Amino acid sequence: MYFFDKSQYQKLLRKACNVARQNSGMEICGLIIHTDFHLKFVQTRNVSRKAGCFIFSKFDVRKIVTATKILNQEVVGTFHSHPTGLAVPGHSDIKYAVDNSLMFIFDCISKKGKLWRIHKGQARNMKFDFVRLKRHLT
């Protein structure tokens, strides 16, 4: 079972839906980081100009991977939104995924998300739940 911060999930789902509605079906995307306690979404810029498509910013990905290593955390997958489709990986989603990685898809129509494990060209639905993380101001 995997756990996501409920507040972060809700904010990102709202953002995915707003971006899709305001920008003619554009997607959001990013990396999934394992923090040893839960999974965290870290958004990157989508450098694709096509609706219904995403391409990670190489610069953003390099910065996130570097920071993740410094924090002794691990990049375990990716996420993106489907502005007009179900939260099911498409052919190209699976084709370009790192083998044995996680993929989270935000469905902007039903306003829900699904988590998948991509392994040997197949997508398997994974269970996840939410935790509430306390925010500390320093």
PDB file of N, CA and C in Angstrom, residues 11 26 35 42 44 48 62 69 75 104 106 113 127 135 137:
ATOM      1  N   LYS A  11      -4.727  19.498  -3.975  1.00  0.00           N
ATOM      2  CA  LYS A  11      -4.260  20.709  -4.655  1.00  0.00           C
ATOM      3  C   LYS A  11      -3.823  20.410  -6.087  1.00  0.00           C
ATOM      4  N   MET A  26      -4.461  20.989 -21.887  1.00  0.00           N
ATOM      5  CA  MET A  26      -3.046  20.800 -21.541  1.00  0.00           C
ATOM      6  C   MET A  26      -2.928  19.945 -20.285  1.00  0.00           C
ATOM      7  N   THR A  35       9.637   9.262   0.150  1.00  0.00           N
ATOM      8  CA  THR A  35      10.286   9.982   1.251  1.00  0.00           C
ATOM      9  C   THR A  35      10.611   9.074   2.433  1.00  0.00           C
ATOM     10  N   VAL A  42       6.141  15.952  -7.135  1.00  0.00           N
ATOM     11  CA  VAL A  42       6.935  17.153  -7.384  1.00  0.00           C
ATOM     12  C   VAL A  42       6.725  17.515  -8.853  1.00  0.00           C
ATOM     13  N   THR A  44       6.870  19.268 -12.490  1.00  0.00           N
ATOM     14  CA  THR A  44       7.828  19.858 -13.416  1.00  0.00           C
ATOM     15  C   THR A  44       7.040  20.669 -14.441  1.00  0.00           C
ATOM     16  N   SER A  48       5.716  20.475 -23.555  1.00  0.00           N
ATOM     17  CA  SER A  48       4.960  20.183 -24.774  1.00  0.00           C
ATOM     18  C   SER A  48       3.967  21.310 -25.032  1.00  0.00           C
ATOM     19  N   ARG A  62      16.425  17.309 -13.721  1.00  0.00           N
ATOM     20  CA  ARG A  62      17.787  17.245 -13.162  1.00  0.00           C
ATOM     21  C   ARG A  62      17.850  17.870 -11.771  1.00  0.00           C
ATOM     22  N   LYS A  69      18.428  13.075  -4.220  1.00  0.00           N
ATOM     23  CA  LYS A  69      19.615  12.329  -3.768  1.00  0.00           C
ATOM     24  C   LYS A  69      20.207  12.947  -2.509  1.00  0.00           C
ATOM     25  N   VAL A  75      13.455   8.882  -6.504  1.00  0.00           N
ATOM     26  CA  VAL A  75      12.443   9.068  -7.543  1.00  0.00           C
ATOM     27  C   VAL A  75      11.940   7.671  -7.902  1.00  0.00           C
ATOM     28  N   PHE A 104       1.243   7.765 -11.691  1.00  0.00           N
ATOM     29  CA  PHE A 104      -0.032   8.250 -11.169  1.00  0.00           C
ATOM     30  C   PHE A 104      -0.670   9.110 -12.240  1.00  0.00           C
ATOM     31  N   PHE A 106      -3.962  11.637 -13.066  1.00  0.00           N
ATOM     32  CA  PHE A 106      -5.106  12.423 -12.604  1.00  0.00           C
ATOM     33  C   PHE A 106      -6.130  12.486 -13.726  1.00  0.00           C
ATOM     34  N   GLY A 113      -7.872  10.069  -9.200  1.00  0.00           N
ATOM     35  CA  GLY A 113      -6.592   9.610  -9.704  1.00  0.00           C
ATOM     36  C   GLY A 113      -6.406   8.128  -9.462  1.00  0.00           C
ATOM     37  N   LYS A 127      -2.899  -0.140  -5.108  1.00  0.00           N
ATOM     38  CA  LYS A 127      -3.696   0.486  -4.052  1.00  0.00           C
ATOM     39  C   LYS A 127      -2.908   1.629  -3.426  1.00  0.00           C
ATOM     40  N   ARG A 135       1.669  20.445   8.976  1.00  0.00           N
ATOM     41  CA  ARG A 135       2.542  21.473   8.417  1.00  0.00           C
ATOM     42  C   ARG A 135       3.126  22.283   9.578  1.00  0.00           C
ATOM     43  N   LEU A 137       5.505  25.468  10.671  1.00  0.00           N
ATOM     44  CA  LEU A 137       6.122  26.709  10.222  1.00  0.00           C
ATOM     45  C   LEU A 137       7.407  26.900  11.010  1.00  0.00           C
TER      46      LEU A 137
END
